[in-house]
Short mmCIF file of N, CA, C and O in Angstrom, two decimals:
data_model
loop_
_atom_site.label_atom_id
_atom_site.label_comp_id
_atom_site.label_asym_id
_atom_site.label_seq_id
_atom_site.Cartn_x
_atom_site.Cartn_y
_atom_site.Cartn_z
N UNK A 1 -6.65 7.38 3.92
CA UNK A 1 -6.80 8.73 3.42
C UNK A 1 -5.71 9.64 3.98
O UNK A 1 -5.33 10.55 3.24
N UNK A 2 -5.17 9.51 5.11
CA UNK A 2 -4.42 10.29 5.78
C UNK A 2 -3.20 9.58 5.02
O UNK A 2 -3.41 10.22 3.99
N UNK A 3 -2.26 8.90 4.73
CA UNK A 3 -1.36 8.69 4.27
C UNK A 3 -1.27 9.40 2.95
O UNK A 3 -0.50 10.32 2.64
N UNK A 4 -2.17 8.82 2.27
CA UNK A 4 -2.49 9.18 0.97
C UNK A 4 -2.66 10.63 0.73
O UNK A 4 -2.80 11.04 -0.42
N UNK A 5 -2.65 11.37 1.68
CA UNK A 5 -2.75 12.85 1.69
C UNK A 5 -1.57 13.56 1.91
O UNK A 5 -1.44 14.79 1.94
N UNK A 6 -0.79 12.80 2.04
CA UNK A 6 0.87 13.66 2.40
C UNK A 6 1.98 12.20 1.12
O UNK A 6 3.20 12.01 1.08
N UNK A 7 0.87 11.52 0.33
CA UNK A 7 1.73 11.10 -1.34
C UNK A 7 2.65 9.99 -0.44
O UNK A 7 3.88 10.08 -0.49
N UNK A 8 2.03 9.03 0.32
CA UNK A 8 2.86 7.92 0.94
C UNK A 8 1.94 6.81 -0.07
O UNK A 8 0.75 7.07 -0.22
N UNK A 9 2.43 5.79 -0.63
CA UNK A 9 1.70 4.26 -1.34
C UNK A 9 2.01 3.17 -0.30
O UNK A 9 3.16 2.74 -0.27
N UNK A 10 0.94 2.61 0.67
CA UNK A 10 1.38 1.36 1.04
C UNK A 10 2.53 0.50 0.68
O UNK A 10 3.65 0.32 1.15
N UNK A 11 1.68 -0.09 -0.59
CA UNK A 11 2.19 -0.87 -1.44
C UNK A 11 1.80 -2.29 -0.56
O UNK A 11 1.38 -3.08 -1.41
N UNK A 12 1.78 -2.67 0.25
CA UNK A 12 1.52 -4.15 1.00
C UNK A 12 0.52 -4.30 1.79
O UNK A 12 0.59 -4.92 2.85
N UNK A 13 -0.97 -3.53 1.17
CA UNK A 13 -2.04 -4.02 2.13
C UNK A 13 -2.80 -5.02 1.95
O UNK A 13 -3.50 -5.24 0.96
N UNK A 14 -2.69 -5.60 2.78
CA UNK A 14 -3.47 -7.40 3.12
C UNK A 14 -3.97 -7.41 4.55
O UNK A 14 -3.53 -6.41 5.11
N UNK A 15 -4.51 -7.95 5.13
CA UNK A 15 -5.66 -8.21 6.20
C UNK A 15 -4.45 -8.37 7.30
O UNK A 15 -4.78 -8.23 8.48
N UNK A 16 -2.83 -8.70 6.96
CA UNK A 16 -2.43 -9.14 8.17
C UNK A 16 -1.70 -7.86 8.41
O UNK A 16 -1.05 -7.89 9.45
N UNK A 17 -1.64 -6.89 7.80
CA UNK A 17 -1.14 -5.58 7.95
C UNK A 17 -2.13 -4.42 8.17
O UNK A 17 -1.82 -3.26 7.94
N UNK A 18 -3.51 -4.85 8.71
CA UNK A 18 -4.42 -4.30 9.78
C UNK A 18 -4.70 -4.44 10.79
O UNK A 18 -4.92 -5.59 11.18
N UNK A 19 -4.81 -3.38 11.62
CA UNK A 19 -5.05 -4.03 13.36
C UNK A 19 -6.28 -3.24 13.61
O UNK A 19 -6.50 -2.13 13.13
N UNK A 20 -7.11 -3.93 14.44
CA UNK A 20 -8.43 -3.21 15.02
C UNK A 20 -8.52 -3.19 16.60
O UNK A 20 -8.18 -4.02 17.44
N UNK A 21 -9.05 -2.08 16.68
CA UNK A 21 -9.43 -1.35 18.00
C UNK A 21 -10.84 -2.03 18.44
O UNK A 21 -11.78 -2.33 17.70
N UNK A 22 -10.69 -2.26 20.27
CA UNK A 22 -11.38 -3.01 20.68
C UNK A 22 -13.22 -2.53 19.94
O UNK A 22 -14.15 -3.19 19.47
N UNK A 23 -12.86 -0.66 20.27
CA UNK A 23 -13.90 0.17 19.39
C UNK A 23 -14.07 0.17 18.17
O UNK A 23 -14.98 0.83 17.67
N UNK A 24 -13.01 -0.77 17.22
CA UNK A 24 -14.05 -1.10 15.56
C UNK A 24 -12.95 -0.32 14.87
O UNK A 24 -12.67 -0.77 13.75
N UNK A 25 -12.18 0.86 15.30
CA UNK A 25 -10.87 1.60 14.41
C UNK A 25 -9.78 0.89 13.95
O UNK A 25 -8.95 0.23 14.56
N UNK A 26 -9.94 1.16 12.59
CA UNK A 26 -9.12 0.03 11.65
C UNK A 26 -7.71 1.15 11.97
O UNK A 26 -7.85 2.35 12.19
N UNK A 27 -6.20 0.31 11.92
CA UNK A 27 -5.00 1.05 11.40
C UNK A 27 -4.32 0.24 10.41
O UNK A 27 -4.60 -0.96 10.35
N UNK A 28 -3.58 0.68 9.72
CA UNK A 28 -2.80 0.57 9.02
C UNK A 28 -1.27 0.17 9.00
O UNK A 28 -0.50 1.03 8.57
N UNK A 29 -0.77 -0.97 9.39
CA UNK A 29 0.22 -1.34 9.80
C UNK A 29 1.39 -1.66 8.99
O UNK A 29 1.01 -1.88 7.84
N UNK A 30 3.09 -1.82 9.14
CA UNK A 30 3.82 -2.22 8.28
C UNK A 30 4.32 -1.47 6.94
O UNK A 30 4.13 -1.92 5.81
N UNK A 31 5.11 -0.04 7.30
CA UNK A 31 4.77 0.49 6.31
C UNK A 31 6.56 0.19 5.41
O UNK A 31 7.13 1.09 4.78
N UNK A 32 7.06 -1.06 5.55
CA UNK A 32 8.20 -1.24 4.96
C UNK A 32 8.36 -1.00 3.56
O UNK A 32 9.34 -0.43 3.09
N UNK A 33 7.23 -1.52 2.79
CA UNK A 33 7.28 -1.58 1.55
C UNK A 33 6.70 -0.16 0.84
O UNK A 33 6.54 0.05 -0.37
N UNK A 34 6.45 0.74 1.95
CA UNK A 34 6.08 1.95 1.52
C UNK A 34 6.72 2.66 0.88
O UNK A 34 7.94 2.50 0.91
N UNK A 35 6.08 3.86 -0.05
CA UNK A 35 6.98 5.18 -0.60
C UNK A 35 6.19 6.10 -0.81
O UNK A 35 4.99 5.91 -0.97
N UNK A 36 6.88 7.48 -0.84
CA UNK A 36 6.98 8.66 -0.45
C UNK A 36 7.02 9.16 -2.45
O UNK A 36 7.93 8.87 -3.24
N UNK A 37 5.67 9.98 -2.78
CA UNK A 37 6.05 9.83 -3.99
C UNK A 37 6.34 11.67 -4.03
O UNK A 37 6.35 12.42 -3.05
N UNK A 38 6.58 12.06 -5.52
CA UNK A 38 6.80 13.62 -5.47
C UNK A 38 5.27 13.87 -5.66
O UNK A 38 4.26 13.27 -6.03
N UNK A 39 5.64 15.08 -5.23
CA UNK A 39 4.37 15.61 -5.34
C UNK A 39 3.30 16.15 -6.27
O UNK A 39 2.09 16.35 -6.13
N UNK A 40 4.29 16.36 -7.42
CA UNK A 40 3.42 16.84 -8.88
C UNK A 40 3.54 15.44 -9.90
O UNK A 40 3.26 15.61 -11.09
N UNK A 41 3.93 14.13 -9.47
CA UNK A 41 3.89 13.04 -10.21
C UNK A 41 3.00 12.46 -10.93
O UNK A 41 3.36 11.30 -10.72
N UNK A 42 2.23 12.39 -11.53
CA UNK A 42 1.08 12.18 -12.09
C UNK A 42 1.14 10.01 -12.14
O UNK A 42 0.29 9.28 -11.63
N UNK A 43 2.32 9.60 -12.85
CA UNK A 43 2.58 8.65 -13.10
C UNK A 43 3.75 8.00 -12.75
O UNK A 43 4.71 8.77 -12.72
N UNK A 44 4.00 6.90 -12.48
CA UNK A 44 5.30 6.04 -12.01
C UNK A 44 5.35 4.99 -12.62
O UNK A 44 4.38 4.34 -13.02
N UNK A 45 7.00 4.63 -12.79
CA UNK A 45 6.64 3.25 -13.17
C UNK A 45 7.46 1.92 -12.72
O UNK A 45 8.61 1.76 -12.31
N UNK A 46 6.54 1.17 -12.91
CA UNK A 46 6.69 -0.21 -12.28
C UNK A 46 8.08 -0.66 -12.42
O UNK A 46 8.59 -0.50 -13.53
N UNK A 47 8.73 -1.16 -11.55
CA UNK A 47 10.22 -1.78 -11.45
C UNK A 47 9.71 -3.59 -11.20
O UNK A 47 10.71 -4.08 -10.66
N UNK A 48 9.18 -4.14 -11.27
CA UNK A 48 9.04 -5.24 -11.02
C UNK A 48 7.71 -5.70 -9.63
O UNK A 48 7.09 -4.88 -8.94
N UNK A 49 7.62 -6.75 -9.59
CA UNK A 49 6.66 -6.67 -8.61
C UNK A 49 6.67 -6.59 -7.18
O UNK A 49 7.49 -7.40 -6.74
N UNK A 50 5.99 -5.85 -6.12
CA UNK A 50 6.32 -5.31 -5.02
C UNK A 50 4.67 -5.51 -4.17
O UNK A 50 3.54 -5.06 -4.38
N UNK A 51 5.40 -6.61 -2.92
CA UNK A 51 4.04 -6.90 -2.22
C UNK A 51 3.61 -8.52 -2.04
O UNK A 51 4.46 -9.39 -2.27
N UNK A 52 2.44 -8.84 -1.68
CA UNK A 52 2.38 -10.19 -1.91
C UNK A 52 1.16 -10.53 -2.41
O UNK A 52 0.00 -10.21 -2.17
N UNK A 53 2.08 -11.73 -3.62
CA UNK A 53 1.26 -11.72 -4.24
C UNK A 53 -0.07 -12.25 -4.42
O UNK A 53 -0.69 -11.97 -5.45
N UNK A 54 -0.63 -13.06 -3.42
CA UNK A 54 -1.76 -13.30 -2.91
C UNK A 54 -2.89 -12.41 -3.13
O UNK A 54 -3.97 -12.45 -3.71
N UNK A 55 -1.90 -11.22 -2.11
CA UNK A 55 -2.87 -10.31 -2.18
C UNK A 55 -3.18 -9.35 -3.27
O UNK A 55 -4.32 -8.87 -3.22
N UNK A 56 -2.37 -8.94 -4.30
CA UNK A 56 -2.30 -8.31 -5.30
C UNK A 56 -3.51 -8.68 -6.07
O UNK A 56 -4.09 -9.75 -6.20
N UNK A 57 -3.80 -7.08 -6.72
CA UNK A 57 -5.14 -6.95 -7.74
C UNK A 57 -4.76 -7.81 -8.87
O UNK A 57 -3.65 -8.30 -8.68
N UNK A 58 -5.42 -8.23 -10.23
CA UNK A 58 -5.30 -8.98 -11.16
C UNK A 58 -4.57 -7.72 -12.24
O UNK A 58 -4.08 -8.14 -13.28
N UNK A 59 -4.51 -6.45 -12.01
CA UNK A 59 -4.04 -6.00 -12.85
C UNK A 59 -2.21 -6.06 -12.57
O UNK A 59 -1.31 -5.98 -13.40
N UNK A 60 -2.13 -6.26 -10.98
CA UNK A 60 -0.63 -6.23 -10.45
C UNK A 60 -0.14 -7.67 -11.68
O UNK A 60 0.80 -7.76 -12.48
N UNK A 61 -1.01 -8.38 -11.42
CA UNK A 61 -0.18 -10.12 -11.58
C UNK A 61 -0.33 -9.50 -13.13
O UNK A 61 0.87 -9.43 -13.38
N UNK A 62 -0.93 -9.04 -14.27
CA UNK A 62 -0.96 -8.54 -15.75
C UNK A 62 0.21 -8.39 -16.11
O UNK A 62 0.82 -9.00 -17.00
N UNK A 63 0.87 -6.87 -14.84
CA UNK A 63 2.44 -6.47 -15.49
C UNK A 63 3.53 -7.06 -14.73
O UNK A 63 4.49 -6.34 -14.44
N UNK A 64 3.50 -8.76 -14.23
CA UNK A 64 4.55 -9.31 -14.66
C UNK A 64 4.98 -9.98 -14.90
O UNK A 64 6.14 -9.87 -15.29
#
């Protein structure tokens, strides 16, 4: 939520790009494949595929 609130996209979240706190607090790790979008953008578009694809939703693997 906090990323996502200042228009940053992962783009590469998978289980090995989380780390947990001995207390149970998830973070968010690895932000290479990240971007910074504008701020009144409504829509973007896809340049090819970005991430892995393992982990990718079924709509990622659709567009390509």
């Amino acid at each position: 939520e906090g990323i996502h609130s200042l228009n940053v996209i992962h783009q590469d979240l998978k289980p090995h790009n989380l780390m947990k706190t001995k207390e149970g607090k998830l973070y968010l790790i690895d932000y290479g494949l990240a971007k910074i979008l504008p701020i009144r953008r409504a829509t973007f578009k896809v340049k090819g595929f970005i991430g892995t694809p393992r982990y990718a939703s079924v709509r990622a693997h659709c567009m390509m």
